Amino acid sequence: MDAIIKVMHDIRKAMDSKNSVYVIFFDFAKVFDMVPHDILLHKLDKLLLPCLFKRIWVYLSNRKQRVRINDLETDWKPVEAGVIQGSVLGPILFILFIADINDYIPAGIDFEKYADDIINYICGRSISTELPQQAIDGIQRWCVVNGMRLNASKCKVLHFTSKNNDT
């Protein structure tokens, strides 16, 4: 709720000041299933104390799963991606996984993250249309580097202007 309240406050403040606002909503495709363990563990190794890193490494490593429907079962398959949905650690691991996404967002763009939701927003008197595109390109670059995908049909760009705004 804090993230939503902050974004709404910033947008309202910009509109009251007769500024334009671009808001970009990003949605990851199958986010909790897609996180590559090797990339996640590489990032966690840099962020966490060794004793904590080792526990999470054990938690994620050598996991296997299979599907059972009635009396039929598949073979056990290794799980090489994903954070366990519904677990306490799942959202925390994902937030740590995307911590470096900030490096891909150009200066002058505000953003909020909550679990698997990212909102970029730009407030100003006259905003170049290049800046929102740079934000989109940056998030897409991060996805390529980190083995993730955006759900394009759920990503949205909104542009707000005050009716008294000269832009």
PDB file of C-alpha atoms in Angstrom:
ATOM      1  CA  MET A   1       0.000   0.000   0.000  1.00  0.00           C
ATOM      2  CA  ASP A   2       2.875   2.373   0.759  1.00  0.00           C
ATOM      3  CA  ALA A   3       4.147   2.132  -2.823  1.00  0.00           C
ATOM      4  CA  ILE A   4       0.706   2.840  -4.299  1.00  0.00           C
ATOM      5  CA  ILE A   5       0.097   5.762  -1.943  1.00  0.00           C
ATOM      6  CA  LYS A   6       3.509   7.270  -2.770  1.00  0.00           C
ATOM      7  CA  VAL A   7       2.959   6.970  -6.533  1.00  0.00           C
ATOM      8  CA  MET A   8      -0.546   8.433  -6.309  1.00  0.00           C
ATOM      9  CA  HIS A   9       0.710  11.276  -4.121  1.00  0.00           C
ATOM     10  CA  ASP A  10       3.538  12.081  -6.563  1.00  0.00           C
ATOM     11  CA  ILE A  11       1.154  12.019  -9.550  1.00  0.00           C
ATOM     12  CA  ARG A  12      -1.384  14.256  -7.785  1.00  0.00           C
ATOM     13  CA  LYS A  13       1.368  16.681  -6.754  1.00  0.00           C
ATOM     14  CA  ALA A  14       2.645  16.840 -10.352  1.00  0.00           C
ATOM     15  CA  MET A  15      -0.854  17.398 -11.708  1.00  0.00           C
ATOM     16  CA  ASP A  16      -1.518  20.144  -9.123  1.00  0.00           C
ATOM     17  CA  SER A  17       1.677  21.823 -10.372  1.00  0.00           C
ATOM     18  CA  LYS A  18       0.367  21.538 -13.946  1.00  0.00           C
ATOM     19  CA  ASN A  19       3.052  19.026 -14.913  1.00  0.00           C
ATOM     20  CA  SER A  20       2.705  16.050 -17.210  1.00  0.00           C
ATOM     21  CA  VAL A  21       3.161  12.538 -15.902  1.00  0.00           C
ATOM     22  CA  TYR A  22       4.051   9.330 -17.721  1.00  0.00           C
ATOM     23  CA  VAL A  23       3.345   6.153 -15.755  1.00  0.00           C
ATOM     24  CA  ILE A  24       4.681   2.831 -17.014  1.00  0.00           C
ATOM     25  CA  PHE A  25       3.398  -0.404 -15.496  1.00  0.00           C
ATOM     26  CA  PHE A  26       5.544  -3.499 -16.009  1.00  0.00           C
ATOM     27  CA  ASP A  27       4.267  -7.041 -15.609  1.00  0.00           C
ATOM     28  CA  PHE A  28       6.609 -10.015 -15.715  1.00  0.00           C
ATOM     29  CA  ALA A  29       5.435 -13.229 -17.371  1.00  0.00           C
ATOM     30  CA  LYS A  30       5.225 -16.168 -14.948  1.00  0.00           C
ATOM     31  CA  VAL A  31       7.552 -14.322 -12.617  1.00  0.00           C
ATOM     32  CA  PHE A  32       7.788 -16.847  -9.785  1.00  0.00           C
ATOM     33  CA  ASP A  33       8.359 -19.727 -12.226  1.00  0.00           C
ATOM     34  CA  MET A  34      10.995 -18.020 -14.377  1.00  0.00           C
ATOM     35  CA  VAL A  35      13.743 -16.821 -11.998  1.00  0.00           C
ATOM     36  CA  PRO A  36      16.895 -18.697 -13.111  1.00  0.00           C
ATOM     37  CA  HIS A  37      18.543 -20.222 -10.038  1.00  0.00           C
ATOM     38  CA  ASP A  38      22.076 -19.747 -11.352  1.00  0.00           C
ATOM     39  CA  ILE A  39      21.590 -15.988 -11.869  1.00  0.00           C
ATOM     40  CA  LEU A  40      19.710 -15.599  -8.577  1.00  0.00           C
ATOM     41  CA  LEU A  41      22.441 -17.427  -6.647  1.00  0.00           C
ATOM     42  CA  HIS A  42      25.143 -15.340  -8.322  1.00  0.00           C
ATOM     43  CA  LYS A  43      23.375 -12.173  -7.158  1.00  0.00           C
ATOM     44  CA  LEU A  44      22.707 -13.509  -3.666  1.00  0.00           C
ATOM     45  CA  ASP A  45      26.360 -14.448  -3.280  1.00  0.00           C
ATOM     46  CA  LYS A  46      27.200 -10.727  -3.600  1.00  0.00           C
ATOM     47  CA  LEU A  47      24.380  -9.543  -1.309  1.00  0.00           C
ATOM     48  CA  LEU A  48      24.256 -11.975   1.602  1.00  0.00           C
ATOM     49  CA  LEU A  49      26.534 -13.147   4.358  1.00  0.00           C
ATOM     50  CA  PRO A  50      28.174 -16.482   3.438  1.00  0.00           C
ATOM     51  CA  CYS A  51      26.275 -18.462   6.088  1.00  0.00           C
ATOM     52  CA  LEU A  52      22.913 -17.140   4.847  1.00  0.00           C
ATOM     53  CA  PHE A  53      23.875 -17.597   1.200  1.00  0.00           C
ATOM     54  CA  LYS A  54      24.761 -21.250   1.840  1.00  0.00           C
ATOM     55  CA  ARG A  55      21.364 -21.945   3.425  1.00  0.00           C
ATOM     56  CA  ILE A  56      19.535 -20.440   0.463  1.00  0.00           C
ATOM     57  CA  TRP A  57      21.822 -22.283  -1.960  1.00  0.00           C
ATOM     58  CA  VAL A  58      20.852 -25.567  -0.256  1.00  0.00           C
ATOM     59  CA  TYR A  59      17.181 -24.518  -0.323  1.00  0.00           C
ATOM     60  CA  LEU A  60      17.266 -23.937  -4.104  1.00  0.00           C
ATOM     61  CA  SER A  61      19.714 -26.624  -5.202  1.00  0.00           C
ATOM     62  CA  ASN A  62      18.927 -30.167  -6.271  1.00  0.00           C
ATOM     63  CA  ARG A  63      15.164 -29.588  -6.219  1.00  0.00           C
ATOM     64  CA  LYS A  64      13.051 -31.982  -8.252  1.00  0.00           C
ATOM     65  CA  GLN A  65       9.401 -32.174  -9.083  1.00  0.00           C
ATOM     66  CA  ARG A  66       6.938 -34.372 -10.890  1.00  0.00           C
ATOM     67  CA  VAL A  67       3.299 -34.291 -11.818  1.00  0.00           C
ATOM     68  CA  ARG A  68       0.775 -36.822 -10.558  1.00  0.00           C
ATOM     69  CA  ILE A  69      -2.757 -37.124 -11.923  1.00  0.00           C
ATOM     70  CA  ASN A  70      -4.741 -39.895 -10.280  1.00  0.00           C
ATOM     71  CA  ASP A  71      -2.499 -42.971 -10.642  1.00  0.00           C
ATOM     72  CA  LEU A  72      -0.275 -41.567 -13.383  1.00  0.00           C
ATOM     73  CA  GLU A  73       3.054 -39.915 -12.588  1.00  0.00           C
ATOM     74  CA  THR A  74       5.751 -38.259 -14.663  1.00  0.00           C
ATOM     75  CA  ASP A  75       9.447 -38.832 -14.042  1.00  0.00           C
ATOM     76  CA  TRP A  76      11.189 -36.571 -11.552  1.00  0.00           C
ATOM     77  CA  LYS A  77      12.680 -33.512 -13.284  1.00  0.00           C
ATOM     78  CA  PRO A  78      15.188 -30.998 -11.903  1.00  0.00           C
ATOM     79  CA  VAL A  79      13.852 -27.548 -10.997  1.00  0.00           C
ATOM     80  CA  GLU A  80      16.362 -25.025 -12.328  1.00  0.00           C
ATOM     81  CA  ALA A  81      14.224 -21.906 -12.191  1.00  0.00           C
ATOM     82  CA  GLY A  82      11.607 -20.283 -10.052  1.00  0.00           C
ATOM     83  CA  VAL A  83      11.102 -19.249  -6.479  1.00  0.00           C
ATOM     84  CA  ILE A  84       8.562 -21.249  -4.567  1.00  0.00           C
ATOM     85  CA  GLN A  85       5.216 -19.543  -4.884  1.00  0.00           C
ATOM     86  CA  GLY A  86       3.324 -19.273  -1.624  1.00  0.00           C
ATOM     87  CA  SER A  87       6.505 -19.627   0.411  1.00  0.00           C
ATOM     88  CA  VAL A  88       7.754 -16.963   2.787  1.00  0.00           C
ATOM     89  CA  LEU A  89      11.040 -16.752   0.884  1.00  0.00           C
ATOM     90  CA  GLY A  90       9.538 -16.521  -2.633  1.00  0.00           C
ATOM     91  CA  PRO A  91       8.745 -12.772  -2.676  1.00  0.00           C
ATOM     92  CA  ILE A  92      11.910 -11.933  -0.721  1.00  0.00           C
ATOM     93  CA  LEU A  93      14.101 -13.846  -3.183  1.00  0.00           C
ATOM     94  CA  PHE A  94      12.381 -12.139  -6.097  1.00  0.00           C
ATOM     95  CA  ILE A  95      12.889  -8.672  -4.586  1.00  0.00           C
ATOM     96  CA  LEU A  96      16.587  -9.465  -4.114  1.00  0.00           C
ATOM     97  CA  PHE A  97      16.715 -10.817  -7.679  1.00  0.00           C
ATOM     98  CA  ILE A  98      15.381  -7.560  -9.152  1.00  0.00           C
ATOM     99  CA  ALA A  99      17.367  -5.236  -6.843  1.00  0.00           C
ATOM    100  CA  ASP A 100      19.773  -4.385  -9.681  1.00  0.00           C
ATOM    101  CA  ILE A 101      16.988  -3.409 -12.087  1.00  0.00           C
ATOM    102  CA  ASN A 102      17.479   0.159 -10.810  1.00  0.00           C
ATOM    103  CA  ASP A 103      20.774   0.246 -12.737  1.00  0.00           C
ATOM    104  CA  TYR A 104      18.827  -0.120 -16.006  1.00  0.00           C
ATOM    105  CA  ILE A 105      16.431   2.761 -15.353  1.00  0.00           C
ATOM    106  CA  PRO A 106      17.621   6.162 -16.651  1.00  0.00           C
ATOM    107  CA  ALA A 107      18.119   9.095 -14.288  1.00  0.00           C
ATOM    108  CA  GLY A 108      15.065  11.299 -13.864  1.00  0.00           C
ATOM    109  CA  ILE A 109      12.630   8.406 -13.624  1.00  0.00           C
ATOM    110  CA  ASP A 110      11.018   7.536 -10.314  1.00  0.00           C
ATOM    111  CA  PHE A 111      10.002   3.967  -9.643  1.00  0.00           C
ATOM    112  CA  GLU A 112       8.402   1.754  -7.075  1.00  0.00           C
ATOM    113  CA  LYS A 113       8.701  -2.004  -6.711  1.00  0.00           C
ATOM    114  CA  TYR A 114       6.500  -4.348  -4.791  1.00  0.00           C
ATOM    115  CA  ALA A 115       7.066  -8.074  -5.165  1.00  0.00           C
ATOM    116  CA  ASP A 116       6.625  -8.642  -8.914  1.00  0.00           C
ATOM    117  CA  ASP A 117       5.156  -5.237  -9.770  1.00  0.00           C
ATOM    118  CA  ILE A 118       7.243  -2.345 -11.073  1.00  0.00           C
ATOM    119  CA  ILE A 119       5.945   1.142 -11.775  1.00  0.00           C
ATOM    120  CA  ASN A 120       8.115   3.787 -13.454  1.00  0.00           C
ATOM    121  CA  TYR A 121       6.847   7.336 -13.529  1.00  0.00           C
ATOM    122  CA  ILE A 122       8.146  10.586 -14.898  1.00  0.00           C
ATOM    123  CA  CYS A 123       6.853  13.985 -13.796  1.00  0.00           C
ATOM    124  CA  GLY A 124       7.741  17.287 -15.417  1.00  0.00           C
ATOM    125  CA  ARG A 125       6.660  20.383 -17.313  1.00  0.00           C
ATOM    126  CA  SER A 126       7.729  19.014 -20.691  1.00  0.00           C
ATOM    127  CA  ILE A 127       8.767  15.399 -20.931  1.00  0.00           C
ATOM    128  CA  SER A 128      10.518  14.089 -23.998  1.00  0.00           C
ATOM    129  CA  THR A 129       8.817  10.955 -25.316  1.00  0.00           C
ATOM    130  CA  GLU A 130      12.311   9.478 -25.487  1.00  0.00           C
ATOM    131  CA  LEU A 131      12.534   9.179 -21.691  1.00  0.00           C
ATOM    132  CA  PRO A 132       9.589   6.770 -21.269  1.00  0.00           C
ATOM    133  CA  GLN A 133      10.970   4.724 -24.176  1.00  0.00           C
ATOM    134  CA  GLN A 134      14.396   4.629 -22.505  1.00  0.00           C
ATOM    135  CA  ALA A 135      12.736   3.291 -19.345  1.00  0.00           C
ATOM    136  CA  ILE A 136      10.982   0.573 -21.344  1.00  0.00           C
ATOM    137  CA  ASP A 137      14.198  -0.295 -23.198  1.00  0.00           C
ATOM    138  CA  GLY A 138      16.119  -0.446 -19.907  1.00  0.00           C
ATOM    139  CA  ILE A 139      13.660  -2.841 -18.277  1.00  0.00           C
ATOM    140  CA  GLN A 140      13.664  -4.979 -21.437  1.00  0.00           C
ATOM    141  CA  ARG A 141      17.502  -5.063 -21.382  1.00  0.00           C
ATOM    142  CA  TRP A 142      17.400  -6.180 -17.744  1.00  0.00           C
ATOM    143  CA  CYS A 143      14.988  -8.964 -18.708  1.00  0.00           C
ATOM    144  CA  VAL A 144      17.293 -10.226 -21.454  1.00  0.00           C
ATOM    145  CA  VAL A 145      20.347 -10.209 -19.161  1.00  0.00           C
ATOM    146  CA  ASN A 146      18.435 -11.963 -16.364  1.00  0.00           C
ATOM    147  CA  GLY A 147      16.443 -14.556 -18.298  1.00  0.00           C
ATOM    148  CA  MET A 148      13.060 -12.976 -17.631  1.00  0.00           C
ATOM    149  CA  ARG A 149      10.185 -11.933 -19.896  1.00  0.00           C
ATOM    150  CA  LEU A 150       7.646  -9.167 -19.766  1.00  0.00           C
ATOM    151  CA  ASN A 151       3.990  -9.930 -20.314  1.00  0.00           C
ATOM    152  CA  ALA A 152       3.497  -7.315 -23.046  1.00  0.00           C
ATOM    153  CA  SER A 153      -0.297  -7.520 -22.950  1.00  0.00           C
ATOM    154  CA  LYS A 154      -0.274  -6.452 -19.284  1.00  0.00           C
ATOM    155  CA  CYS A 155       2.373  -3.719 -19.539  1.00  0.00           C
ATOM    156  CA  LYS A 156       0.819  -0.290 -19.892  1.00  0.00           C
ATOM    157  CA  VAL A 157       1.875   3.319 -20.423  1.00  0.00           C
ATOM    158  CA  LEU A 158      -0.381   6.136 -19.239  1.00  0.00           C
ATOM    159  CA  HIS A 159       0.170   9.814 -19.949  1.00  0.00           C
ATOM    160  CA  PHE A 160      -1.551  12.370 -17.712  1.00  0.00           C
ATOM    161  CA  THR A 161      -1.656  16.070 -18.469  1.00  0.00           C
ATOM    162  CA  SER A 162      -3.413  18.893 -16.725  1.00  0.00           C
ATOM    163  CA  LYS A 163      -5.989  20.584 -18.949  1.00  0.00           C
ATOM    164  CA  ASN A 164      -4.242  23.832 -18.053  1.00  0.00           C
ATOM    165  CA  ASN A 165      -0.839  22.442 -19.006  1.00  0.00           C
ATOM    166  CA  ASP A 166       0.739  24.110 -22.040  1.00  0.00           C
ATOM    167  CA  THR A 167       2.649  20.958 -23.065  1.00  0.00           C
TER     168      THR A 167
END
